[in-house]
mmCIF file of C-alpha atoms in Angstrom:
data_model
loop_
_atom_site.group_PDB
_atom_site.id
_atom_site.type_symbol
_atom_site.label_atom_id
_atom_site.label_comp_id
_atom_site.label_asym_id
_atom_site.label_seq_id
_atom_site.Cartn_x
_atom_site.Cartn_y
_atom_site.Cartn_z
ATOM 1 C CA MET A 6 -13.552 83.425 210.294
ATOM 2 C CA THR A 7 -11.062 85.669 211.955
ATOM 3 C CA GLU A 8 -11.001 89.439 212.110
ATOM 4 C CA VAL A 9 -7.805 90.646 210.471
ATOM 5 C CA SER A 10 -6.509 94.171 210.661
ATOM 6 C CA MET A 11 -3.370 95.547 209.115
ATOM 7 C CA THR A 12 -1.973 98.665 207.536
ATOM 8 C CA VAL A 13 -1.886 98.523 203.744
ATOM 9 C CA ASN A 14 -0.183 101.349 201.864
ATOM 10 C CA GLY A 15 -0.403 103.492 204.973
ATOM 11 C CA LYS A 16 -4.136 102.974 205.545
ATOM 12 C CA PRO A 17 -5.623 100.824 208.303
ATOM 13 C CA VAL A 18 -7.830 98.038 206.910
ATOM 14 C CA LYS A 19 -9.958 95.414 208.606
ATOM 15 C CA ALA A 20 -12.025 92.421 207.464
ATOM 16 C CA ASP A 21 -13.460 89.103 208.617
ATOM 17 C CA VAL A 22 -11.821 86.395 206.539
ATOM 18 C CA PRO A 23 -11.665 82.599 206.576
ATOM 19 C CA ASP A 24 -8.390 81.421 208.162
ATOM 20 C CA ASN A 25 -7.251 79.823 204.894
ATOM 21 C CA THR A 26 -7.362 83.161 203.031
ATOM 22 C CA LEU A 27 -4.026 83.941 201.396
ATOM 23 C CA LEU A 28 -2.601 87.414 201.786
ATOM 24 C CA VAL A 29 -2.836 87.903 198.014
ATOM 25 C CA GLN A 30 -6.557 87.013 198.071
ATOM 26 C CA PHE A 31 -7.109 89.478 200.893
ATOM 27 C CA ILE A 32 -5.295 92.215 198.966
ATOM 28 C CA ARG A 33 -7.029 91.561 195.640
ATOM 29 C CA GLU A 34 -10.502 90.447 196.686
ATOM 30 C CA ASN A 35 -11.158 92.208 199.986
ATOM 31 C CA LEU A 36 -9.217 95.389 199.335
ATOM 32 C CA ARG A 37 -9.681 95.381 195.541
ATOM 33 C CA LEU A 38 -6.033 96.256 195.062
ATOM 34 C CA THR A 39 -5.512 94.246 191.896
ATOM 35 C CA GLY A 40 -2.007 95.462 191.052
ATOM 36 C CA THR A 41 -0.594 92.482 192.958
ATOM 37 C CA HIS A 42 -0.878 89.560 190.556
ATOM 38 C CA VAL A 43 -1.222 85.809 190.862
ATOM 39 C CA GLY A 44 0.923 84.124 188.238
ATOM 40 C CA CYS A 45 1.940 80.573 189.060
ATOM 41 C CA ASP A 46 0.234 80.298 192.458
ATOM 42 C CA THR A 47 3.026 77.883 193.467
ATOM 43 C CA SER A 48 5.468 80.505 194.822
ATOM 44 C CA GLN A 49 7.835 80.286 191.870
ATOM 45 C CA CYS A 50 7.051 83.345 189.745
ATOM 46 C CA GLY A 51 7.038 86.326 192.103
ATOM 47 C CA ALA A 52 4.160 88.219 190.443
ATOM 48 C CA CYS A 53 2.566 88.409 193.916
ATOM 49 C CA VAL A 54 5.519 89.982 195.752
ATOM 50 C CA VAL A 55 4.561 92.651 198.307
ATOM 51 C CA HIS A 56 6.454 94.120 201.246
ATOM 52 C CA LEU A 57 5.463 92.692 204.629
ATOM 53 C CA ASN A 58 6.927 94.782 207.455
ATOM 54 C CA GLY A 59 9.438 96.161 204.954
ATOM 55 C CA LYS A 60 10.539 92.843 203.464
ATOM 56 C CA ALA A 61 9.676 91.340 200.087
ATOM 57 C CA VAL A 62 7.508 88.234 200.452
ATOM 58 C CA LYS A 63 5.339 86.135 198.173
ATOM 59 C CA SER A 64 1.782 86.989 199.152
ATOM 60 C CA CYS A 65 0.499 83.752 197.593
ATOM 61 C CA ALA A 66 2.526 81.813 200.186
ATOM 62 C CA THR A 67 1.437 83.843 203.223
ATOM 63 C CA LEU A 68 -1.821 83.694 205.155
ATOM 64 C CA ALA A 69 -3.795 86.888 205.670
ATOM 65 C CA VAL A 70 -4.350 85.970 209.332
ATOM 66 C CA ALA A 71 -0.589 85.582 209.821
ATOM 67 C CA ALA A 72 -0.187 89.177 208.591
ATOM 68 C CA ASN A 73 -2.520 90.465 211.302
ATOM 69 C CA GLY A 74 -1.112 93.724 212.673
ATOM 70 C CA ALA A 75 1.474 93.958 209.903
ATOM 71 C CA ASP A 76 2.475 96.841 207.687
ATOM 72 C CA VAL A 77 1.988 95.886 204.029
ATOM 73 C CA THR A 78 3.033 97.792 200.924
ATOM 74 C CA THR A 79 1.733 96.821 197.495
ATOM 75 C CA ILE A 80 2.600 98.235 194.075
ATOM 76 C CA GLU A 81 -0.240 100.752 194.527
ATOM 77 C CA GLY A 82 1.566 102.132 197.573
ATOM 78 C CA LEU A 83 4.812 103.034 195.813
ATOM 79 C CA ALA A 84 3.745 106.034 193.760
ATOM 80 C CA ASN A 85 3.338 109.196 195.765
ATOM 81 C CA GLY A 86 1.613 111.672 193.469
ATOM 82 C CA GLU A 87 4.156 110.830 190.826
ATOM 83 C CA MET A 88 5.708 107.526 189.819
ATOM 84 C CA HIS A 89 8.287 105.915 192.087
ATOM 85 C CA PRO A 90 11.826 106.208 190.619
ATOM 86 C CA MET A 91 11.868 102.435 190.050
ATOM 87 C CA GLN A 92 8.593 102.652 188.097
ATOM 88 C CA THR A 93 10.056 105.461 185.989
ATOM 89 C CA ALA A 94 13.178 103.370 185.374
ATOM 90 C CA PHE A 95 11.098 100.400 184.172
ATOM 91 C CA LYS A 96 9.207 102.705 181.798
ATOM 92 C CA GLU A 97 12.316 104.391 180.416
ATOM 93 C CA ASN A 98 14.317 101.186 180.006
ATOM 94 C CA HIS A 99 11.477 99.160 178.452
ATOM 95 C CA GLY A 100 11.636 96.850 181.456
ATOM 96 C CA LEU A 101 8.274 95.339 180.575
ATOM 97 C CA GLN A 102 6.290 94.022 177.666
ATOM 98 C CA CYS A 103 2.975 92.493 178.740
ATOM 99 C CA GLY A 104 3.432 93.877 182.241
ATOM 100 C CA PHE A 105 2.031 90.920 184.152
ATOM 101 C CA CYS A 106 5.196 90.261 186.159
ATOM 102 C CA THR A 107 6.034 93.952 186.558
ATOM 103 C CA PRO A 108 4.403 94.690 189.942
ATOM 104 C CA GLY A 109 6.334 91.776 191.489
ATOM 105 C CA MET A 110 9.523 92.773 189.695
ATOM 106 C CA ILE A 111 9.279 96.341 191.003
ATOM 107 C CA MET A 112 8.487 95.280 194.580
ATOM 108 C CA THR A 113 11.443 92.861 194.453
ATOM 109 C CA ALA A 114 13.629 95.591 192.945
ATOM 110 C CA THR A 115 12.865 98.206 195.600
ATOM 111 C CA ASP A 116 13.460 95.572 198.309
ATOM 112 C CA MET A 117 16.863 94.578 196.914
ATOM 113 C CA VAL A 118 17.957 98.205 196.515
ATOM 114 C CA ALA A 119 16.981 98.925 200.135
ATOM 115 C CA ARG A 120 18.801 95.838 201.434
ATOM 116 C CA TYR A 121 21.996 96.437 199.486
ATOM 117 C CA ASP A 122 21.912 100.059 200.536
ATOM 118 C CA ALA A 123 21.427 99.166 204.227
ATOM 119 C CA ASN A 124 24.314 96.660 204.075
ATOM 120 C CA GLY A 125 26.599 99.040 202.179
ATOM 121 C CA LYS A 126 26.944 96.520 199.352
ATOM 122 C CA GLU A 127 27.194 97.358 195.665
ATOM 123 C CA LEU A 128 24.246 96.211 193.582
ATOM 124 C CA THR A 129 26.148 94.897 190.574
ATOM 125 C CA GLU A 130 24.539 93.488 187.435
ATOM 126 C CA ALA A 131 25.430 89.974 188.632
ATOM 127 C CA ALA A 132 23.823 90.697 192.014
ATOM 128 C CA ILE A 133 20.633 91.962 190.347
ATOM 129 C CA ARG A 134 20.389 88.784 188.279
ATOM 130 C CA GLU A 135 20.953 86.641 191.382
ATOM 131 C CA GLU A 136 18.366 88.625 193.350
ATOM 132 C CA LEU A 137 15.781 88.060 190.586
ATOM 133 C CA GLU A 138 15.900 84.300 191.213
ATOM 134 C CA GLY A 139 12.316 84.309 192.457
ATOM 135 C CA ASN A 140 10.756 86.464 189.727
ATOM 136 C CA ILE A 141 9.875 85.062 186.345
ATOM 137 C CA CYS A 142 9.200 87.107 183.184
ATOM 138 C CA ARG A 143 8.117 85.270 180.058
ATOM 139 C CA CYS A 144 8.426 88.236 177.671
ATOM 140 C CA THR A 145 11.569 90.254 178.030
ATOM 141 C CA GLY A 146 14.511 87.926 178.411
ATOM 142 C CA TYR A 147 15.390 89.948 181.550
ATOM 143 C CA HIS A 148 18.046 92.222 179.991
ATOM 144 C CA ASN A 149 15.912 95.351 180.154
ATOM 145 C CA ILE A 150 14.610 94.453 183.609
ATOM 146 C CA VAL A 151 18.186 94.233 184.872
ATOM 147 C CA LYS A 152 19.011 97.560 183.182
ATOM 148 C CA ALA A 153 15.867 99.134 184.654
ATOM 149 C CA ILE A 154 16.726 97.996 188.183
ATOM 150 C CA ALA A 155 20.287 99.354 187.919
ATOM 151 C CA ASP A 156 18.885 102.658 186.638
ATOM 152 C CA GLY A 157 16.135 102.643 189.284
ATOM 153 C CA ALA A 158 18.734 102.082 192.002
ATOM 154 C CA SER A 159 20.673 105.178 190.947
ATOM 155 C CA LYS A 160 17.451 107.185 190.578
ATOM 156 C CA MET A 161 16.444 106.122 194.114
ATOM 157 C CA ALA A 162 19.872 107.129 195.447
ATOM 158 C CA SER A 163 19.573 110.600 193.962
ATOM 159 C CA SER A 164 15.904 111.226 194.803
ATOM 160 C CA MET B 14 -6.626 75.108 200.321
ATOM 161 C CA TYR B 15 -8.999 73.226 202.604
ATOM 162 C CA GLU B 16 -10.411 74.948 205.651
ATOM 163 C CA THR B 17 -8.157 75.233 208.657
ATOM 164 C CA LYS B 18 -8.121 77.002 212.010
ATOM 165 C CA TYR B 19 -5.252 79.394 212.669
ATOM 166 C CA HIS B 20 -3.755 79.988 216.117
ATOM 167 C CA LYS B 21 -0.938 82.352 217.038
ATOM 168 C CA ALA B 22 1.176 80.959 219.884
ATOM 169 C CA SER B 23 3.058 83.382 222.114
ATOM 170 C CA SER B 24 5.188 80.800 223.929
ATOM 171 C CA VAL B 25 6.537 77.297 223.354
ATOM 172 C CA SER B 26 4.288 75.885 226.082
ATOM 173 C CA GLU B 27 1.233 77.524 224.486
ATOM 174 C CA ALA B 28 2.220 76.043 221.107
ATOM 175 C CA VAL B 29 2.511 72.585 222.685
ATOM 176 C CA SER B 30 -0.906 72.841 224.336
ATOM 177 C CA LEU B 31 -2.546 74.202 221.168
ATOM 178 C CA MET B 32 -1.084 71.277 219.231
ATOM 179 C CA GLY B 33 -2.282 68.871 221.917
ATOM 180 C CA ALA B 34 -5.814 70.228 221.677
ATOM 181 C CA ALA B 35 -5.904 70.084 217.883
ATOM 182 C CA ASP B 36 -7.389 67.204 215.965
ATOM 183 C CA ASP B 37 -4.669 67.140 213.322
ATOM 184 C CA GLY B 38 -2.517 70.180 213.969
ATOM 185 C CA LYS B 39 0.567 71.396 212.160
ATOM 186 C CA LEU B 40 3.112 73.938 213.283
ATOM 187 C CA LEU B 41 3.384 76.944 210.978
ATOM 188 C CA SER B 42 6.448 79.130 210.882
ATOM 189 C CA GLY B 43 7.422 80.753 207.568
ATOM 190 C CA GLY B 44 5.020 78.465 205.737
ATOM 191 C CA GLN B 45 7.162 78.443 202.591
ATOM 192 C CA THR B 46 6.793 74.683 202.218
ATOM 193 C CA LEU B 47 3.661 74.004 204.263
ATOM 194 C CA LEU B 48 1.363 76.565 202.607
ATOM 195 C CA PRO B 49 2.186 75.522 199.004
ATOM 196 C CA THR B 50 1.696 71.900 200.146
ATOM 197 C CA MET B 51 -1.712 72.799 201.590
ATOM 198 C CA LYS B 52 -2.644 74.709 198.438
ATOM 199 C CA ALA B 53 -1.854 71.601 196.412
ATOM 200 C CA HIS B 54 -4.153 69.582 198.758
ATOM 201 C CA LEU B 55 -1.192 67.409 199.780
ATOM 202 C CA ALA B 56 -1.762 68.424 203.406
ATOM 203 C CA ALA B 57 -4.961 69.422 205.147
ATOM 204 C CA PRO B 58 -4.287 70.110 208.822
ATOM 205 C CA SER B 59 -7.329 70.921 210.963
ATOM 206 C CA ASP B 60 -5.330 73.548 212.840
ATOM 207 C CA LEU B 61 -2.258 75.657 212.220
ATOM 208 C CA VAL B 62 -0.223 76.793 215.210
ATOM 209 C CA ASP B 63 1.928 79.772 214.234
ATOM 210 C CA VAL B 64 5.222 79.762 216.158
ATOM 211 C CA SER B 65 6.948 82.513 214.174
ATOM 212 C CA GLY B 66 6.430 85.177 216.836
ATOM 213 C CA ILE B 67 7.708 83.215 219.845
ATOM 214 C CA ALA B 68 10.622 85.166 221.346
ATOM 215 C CA GLU B 69 12.604 82.187 222.653
ATOM 216 C CA MET B 70 12.512 80.609 219.184
ATOM 217 C CA ASN B 71 13.998 83.642 217.451
ATOM 218 C CA GLY B 72 17.529 84.937 217.091
ATOM 219 C CA ILE B 73 21.136 83.817 216.945
ATOM 220 C CA SER B 74 23.738 83.829 219.687
ATOM 221 C CA VAL B 75 27.398 82.821 219.806
ATOM 222 C CA ASN B 76 28.790 82.163 223.305
ATOM 223 C CA ASP B 77 32.166 80.514 223.933
ATOM 224 C CA ASP B 78 32.164 78.979 220.445
ATOM 225 C CA ILE B 79 28.666 77.554 220.897
ATOM 226 C CA VAL B 80 26.312 78.791 218.185
ATOM 227 C CA THR B 81 22.592 78.718 218.995
ATOM 228 C CA ILE B 82 19.965 79.481 216.368
ATOM 229 C CA GLY B 83 16.300 79.806 217.314
ATOM 230 C CA ALA B 84 14.067 77.482 215.295
ATOM 231 C CA ALA B 85 11.916 80.341 213.964
ATOM 232 C CA THR B 86 14.928 82.316 212.711
ATOM 233 C CA THR B 87 14.565 83.028 209.001
ATOM 234 C CA HIS B 88 17.071 82.093 206.316
ATOM 235 C CA ALA B 89 17.649 85.802 205.659
ATOM 236 C CA GLU B 90 18.486 86.394 209.331
ATOM 237 C CA VAL B 91 20.879 83.436 209.369
ATOM 238 C CA ALA B 92 22.516 84.635 206.142
ATOM 239 C CA GLY B 93 22.965 88.166 207.411
ATOM 240 C CA ASN B 94 24.108 87.517 210.997
ATOM 241 C CA ALA B 95 27.566 88.997 211.608
ATOM 242 C CA ALA B 96 28.415 86.817 214.639
ATOM 243 C CA LEU B 97 27.512 83.664 212.714
ATOM 244 C CA GLN B 98 29.502 84.817 209.676
ATOM 245 C CA LYS B 99 32.500 84.960 211.990
ATOM 246 C CA ALA B 100 31.848 81.710 213.873
ATOM 247 C CA CYS B 101 30.696 79.562 210.964
ATOM 248 C CA ALA B 102 30.397 81.312 207.611
ATOM 249 C CA GLY B 103 29.524 77.999 205.960
ATOM 250 C CA VAL B 104 26.068 77.980 207.569
ATOM 251 C CA ALA B 105 25.395 81.658 206.793
ATOM 252 C CA ASP B 106 26.430 81.153 203.171
ATOM 253 C CA LEU B 107 24.236 78.057 202.916
ATOM 254 C CA ALA B 108 21.244 80.076 204.122
ATOM 255 C CA ALA B 109 22.008 82.834 201.605
ATOM 256 C CA ASN B 110 21.491 80.355 198.777
ATOM 257 C CA ILE B 111 18.208 78.745 199.824
ATOM 258 C CA GLY B 112 15.336 79.447 197.413
ATOM 259 C CA ASP B 113 15.025 83.125 196.532
ATOM 260 C CA PRO B 114 15.066 86.395 198.532
ATOM 261 C CA ALA B 115 11.305 86.421 199.239
ATOM 262 C CA VAL B 116 11.370 82.807 200.438
ATOM 263 C CA ARG B 117 14.389 83.567 202.640
ATOM 264 C CA HIS B 118 12.488 86.406 204.306
ATOM 265 C CA LEU B 119 9.915 83.968 205.708
ATOM 266 C CA GLY B 120 11.290 80.422 205.623
ATOM 267 C CA THR B 121 12.926 79.210 208.845
ATOM 268 C CA ILE B 122 15.631 76.766 209.903
ATOM 269 C CA GLY B 123 13.255 74.899 212.224
ATOM 270 C CA GLY B 124 10.704 74.431 209.467
ATOM 271 C CA SER B 125 13.358 73.174 207.086
ATOM 272 C CA ILE B 126 14.747 70.519 209.418
ATOM 273 C CA ALA B 127 11.324 69.433 210.713
ATOM 274 C CA ASN B 128 10.229 68.798 207.128
ATOM 275 C CA ASN B 129 13.537 67.022 206.332
ATOM 276 C CA ASP B 130 13.069 67.278 202.585
ATOM 277 C CA PRO B 131 15.851 65.103 201.128
ATOM 278 C CA ALA B 132 16.821 68.021 198.872
ATOM 279 C CA ALA B 133 16.857 70.655 201.633
ATOM 280 C CA ASP B 134 20.200 72.220 202.592
ATOM 281 C CA TYR B 135 20.105 72.663 206.383
ATOM 282 C CA PRO B 136 19.916 68.948 207.295
ATOM 283 C CA ALA B 137 23.365 68.383 205.720
ATOM 284 C CA ALA B 138 24.835 71.278 207.699
ATOM 285 C CA LEU B 139 23.417 70.097 211.024
ATOM 286 C CA LEU B 140 24.512 66.522 210.436
ATOM 287 C CA ALA B 141 28.049 67.529 209.441
ATOM 288 C CA LEU B 142 28.362 69.932 212.378
ATOM 289 C CA GLY B 143 27.120 67.348 214.866
ATOM 290 C CA ALA B 144 24.441 69.802 215.943
ATOM 291 C CA THR B 145 21.990 69.325 218.775
ATOM 292 C CA ILE B 146 18.287 69.946 218.226
ATOM 293 C CA LYS B 147 16.523 71.200 221.344
ATOM 294 C CA THR B 148 12.784 70.659 221.562
ATOM 295 C CA ASN B 149 10.202 71.463 224.228
ATOM 296 C CA ALA B 150 10.841 67.979 225.651
ATOM 297 C CA ARG B 151 14.477 66.937 225.052
ATOM 298 C CA GLU B 152 17.704 67.346 223.155
ATOM 299 C CA ILE B 153 18.309 65.218 220.060
ATOM 300 C CA THR B 154 21.611 64.865 218.215
ATOM 301 C CA ALA B 155 21.493 65.479 214.461
ATOM 302 C CA ASP B 156 22.681 61.875 213.951
ATOM 303 C CA ASP B 157 19.499 60.655 215.667
ATOM 304 C CA PHE B 158 17.196 63.413 214.391
ATOM 305 C CA PHE B 159 17.198 62.808 210.618
ATOM 306 C CA VAL B 160 15.510 59.444 210.143
ATOM 307 C CA GLY B 161 14.653 59.208 206.436
ATOM 308 C CA LEU B 162 12.805 60.926 203.591
ATOM 309 C CA PHE B 163 10.654 63.624 205.218
ATOM 310 C CA GLU B 164 11.036 61.724 208.512
ATOM 311 C CA THR B 165 12.558 62.893 211.772
ATOM 312 C CA ALA B 166 12.750 61.648 215.350
ATOM 313 C CA LEU B 167 10.187 64.286 216.405
ATOM 314 C CA ASN B 168 7.087 63.031 218.168
ATOM 315 C CA ASP B 169 3.639 64.361 217.340
ATOM 316 C CA ASP B 170 3.183 67.807 218.872
ATOM 317 C CA GLU B 171 6.899 68.145 219.675
ATOM 318 C CA VAL B 172 8.210 71.647 218.974
ATOM 319 C CA ILE B 173 11.791 72.439 217.925
ATOM 320 C CA VAL B 174 12.986 75.377 220.018
ATOM 321 C CA SER B 175 16.568 75.862 218.845
ATOM 322 C CA ILE B 176 19.580 74.330 217.148
ATOM 323 C CA SER B 177 23.076 74.544 218.581
ATOM 324 C CA PHE B 178 26.542 73.432 217.539
ATOM 325 C CA GLU B 179 30.161 74.066 218.344
ATOM 326 C CA ALA B 180 31.839 76.461 215.921
ATOM 327 C CA PRO B 181 33.993 74.268 213.669
ATOM 328 C CA ALA B 182 37.593 74.909 212.607
ATOM 329 C CA LYS B 183 36.415 74.737 209.002
ATOM 330 C CA ALA B 184 33.013 74.359 207.377
ATOM 331 C CA CYS B 185 31.764 74.832 203.864
ATOM 332 C CA TYR B 186 28.778 73.806 201.769
ATOM 333 C CA ALA B 187 28.694 73.274 198.031
ATOM 334 C CA LYS B 188 25.547 72.417 196.139
ATOM 335 C CA PHE B 189 24.487 71.796 192.598
ATOM 336 C CA PRO B 190 21.027 73.331 192.556
ATOM 337 C CA ASN B 191 18.215 72.259 190.321
ATOM 338 C CA PRO B 192 18.113 75.285 188.007
ATOM 339 C CA ALA B 193 14.334 75.664 188.385
ATOM 340 C CA SER B 194 13.614 74.896 192.035
ATOM 341 C CA ARG B 195 17.020 75.725 193.583
ATOM 342 C CA TYR B 196 16.704 72.585 195.688
ATOM 343 C CA ALA B 197 19.914 70.564 195.808
ATOM 344 C CA LEU B 198 20.417 67.865 193.180
ATOM 345 C CA ALA B 199 23.434 67.155 195.338
ATOM 346 C CA GLY B 200 24.822 69.207 198.189
ATOM 347 C CA VAL B 201 27.753 68.407 200.441
ATOM 348 C CA PHE B 202 28.540 70.046 203.769
ATOM 349 C CA ALA B 203 32.088 69.356 204.961
ATOM 350 C CA ALA B 204 33.182 70.344 208.460
ATOM 351 C CA LEU B 205 36.336 69.960 210.490
ATOM 352 C CA THR B 206 35.057 69.630 214.054
ATOM 353 C CA THR B 207 36.654 68.693 217.359
ATOM 354 C CA ALA B 208 35.347 65.181 216.623
ATOM 355 C CA GLY B 209 37.270 65.122 213.326
ATOM 356 C CA ALA B 210 36.151 65.565 209.732
ATOM 357 C CA ARG B 211 32.423 65.157 209.133
ATOM 358 C CA VAL B 212 30.800 65.102 205.707
ATOM 359 C CA ALA B 213 27.050 65.070 205.060
ATOM 360 C CA VAL B 214 25.256 64.752 201.745
ATOM 361 C CA ALA B 215 21.898 66.308 200.837
ATOM 362 C CA GLY B 216 19.752 65.871 197.752
ATOM 363 C CA ALA B 217 21.339 62.668 196.504
ATOM 364 C CA GLY B 218 20.658 59.773 198.886
ATOM 365 C CA ASP B 219 17.473 57.740 198.388
ATOM 366 C CA ASP B 220 16.919 57.659 202.160
ATOM 367 C CA GLY B 221 17.533 61.360 202.702
ATOM 368 C CA VAL B 222 20.513 63.165 204.186
ATOM 369 C CA TYR B 223 23.433 60.927 205.224
ATOM 370 C CA ARG B 224 27.064 61.025 206.352
ATOM 371 C CA HIS B 225 29.773 59.795 204.012
ATOM 372 C CA ALA B 226 32.099 57.653 206.124
ATOM 373 C CA ASP B 227 34.740 57.094 203.417
ATOM 374 C CA MET B 228 35.105 60.805 202.765
ATOM 375 C CA GLU B 229 35.349 61.515 206.479
ATOM 376 C CA ALA B 230 38.120 58.932 206.824
ATOM 377 C CA ALA B 231 39.952 60.385 203.806
ATOM 378 C CA LEU B 232 39.743 63.928 205.153
ATOM 379 C CA ASP B 233 40.857 63.100 208.701
ATOM 380 C CA GLY B 234 44.463 64.261 208.825
ATOM 381 C CA ASN B 235 44.414 65.339 205.178
ATOM 382 C CA TRP B 236 41.898 68.161 204.748
ATOM 383 C CA SER B 237 42.209 68.736 201.008
ATOM 384 C CA ALA B 238 40.180 68.380 197.830
ATOM 385 C CA ASP B 239 42.793 65.858 196.675
ATOM 386 C CA ALA B 240 41.810 63.559 199.536
ATOM 387 C CA ILE B 241 38.300 63.382 198.035
ATOM 388 C CA LEU B 242 39.660 62.300 194.635
ATOM 389 C CA GLY B 243 40.691 58.929 196.057
ATOM 390 C CA VAL B 244 37.228 58.159 197.466
ATOM 391 C CA SER B 245 34.900 56.117 195.329
ATOM 392 C CA VAL B 246 31.238 57.160 195.377
ATOM 393 C CA GLY B 247 28.943 54.503 193.974
ATOM 394 C CA ALA B 248 25.476 54.847 192.445
ATOM 395 C CA ASP B 249 23.960 52.403 194.955
ATOM 396 C CA GLY B 250 21.560 54.164 197.291
ATOM 397 C CA MET B 251 21.406 57.326 195.177
ATOM 398 C CA LEU B 252 18.124 58.944 194.137
ATOM 399 C CA SER B 253 17.236 58.540 190.505
ATOM 400 C CA ASP B 254 14.594 60.762 188.942
ATOM 401 C CA MET B 255 13.814 62.999 185.966
ATOM 402 C CA HIS B 256 16.368 65.542 187.189
ATOM 403 C CA GLY B 257 19.315 63.158 187.317
ATOM 404 C CA ASP B 258 19.970 59.423 187.511
ATOM 405 C CA ALA B 259 21.861 57.649 190.286
ATOM 406 C CA ALA B 260 25.229 57.606 188.500
ATOM 407 C CA TYR B 261 24.973 61.325 187.718
ATOM 408 C CA ARG B 262 24.162 62.118 191.340
ATOM 409 C CA ALA B 263 27.030 59.933 192.581
ATOM 410 C CA ASN B 264 29.404 61.935 190.404
ATOM 411 C CA LEU B 265 27.899 65.215 191.600
ATOM 412 C CA VAL B 266 28.389 64.180 195.236
ATOM 413 C CA LYS B 267 32.097 63.713 194.657
ATOM 414 C CA VAL B 268 32.441 66.975 192.732
ATOM 415 C CA MET B 269 30.480 68.951 195.348
ATOM 416 C CA ALA B 270 32.514 67.378 198.172
ATOM 417 C CA GLY B 271 35.718 68.498 196.462
ATOM 418 C CA ARG B 272 34.355 72.019 196.050
ATOM 419 C CA ALA B 273 33.177 72.161 199.661
ATOM 420 C CA VAL B 274 36.576 71.155 201.014
ATOM 421 C CA ALA B 275 38.388 73.475 198.619
ATOM 422 C CA GLY B 276 36.085 76.321 199.676
ATOM 423 C CA CYS B 277 37.249 76.410 203.295
#
């Protein structure tokens, strides 16, 4: 067991966990933040994507102990009294059906928008599709997710 | 995942001594291959020694045409480094197409070459560039480093510190990725170095990454995709699996080599 402390959605958290605890287990089982999902558990599907020190990572392929001292944002940390612009965009563009992949999609989406913005690059439709390489949706066929991310990007720029 | 003991090393020498003290230790960096392997019970190290935070293993520098990349530098950092883009865009572009964005945020160049997955991309780049791999104990040339499938010249407990190579006149990588995994079904890194043309093939050979002598000879003095057309690539020694048989891979190697040369 190792004592792990980190900041999750702006709040300091601490727990004793076995060293083989995955970050996603820590988030879901210790913190009871169940918005972050486990889909494939083989780091293919991206349902478990969270931001670790501001970067999108797969929390099923990260150890909780390795995130000691880190700043973590989960889907629960995006809304601030009202929905995050990207969440609104997913709702308005029907960017989800069953919703299982959606937390990972939105965390990936906000990460890509931030990166493209920081690098001064245009987030084209082709770029969005390329950036979604690590996120799988079995319902939508992706078209509305891509539309939602483009809309969310412009909503984020104007908010 | 079986039980394991995690250690965070703050220096290369601490990592070496932690590995020496461990029963069956493994170095952990981004963990993007090791952790899924442990979850699948295909590896069960007694100890994990995390090297990701070691300062001397992080970062990229370009001095007098010598590029040095710390072993714990992530794919995303390699892809986005402006100095590397200028000195050798082929390596930065290769890194930008490994896995997916979340994997690139954690996975590292040192982890990739230490694992030496036959379908990984970096081994082809290092072999074609004639890179040198610096460890805590010695310097190893890429030609000596990559031994076979998942095998390298590294000794137990040896830690890769950095990778360096001379900026080439030309360098480009072309791969045909497996559409699901993004690992290379065939990938070819072609480089025009001070030692002449060097061509390395990933994903296709049944003994891992290798140099293609006939292509190198064809490209020396005639750096063009046409030069590749005259080279015959046989199915002997090619991997054959559910994703593609040996003849298909042999054809892909030739096509990717042509694209790599045409791309730079």
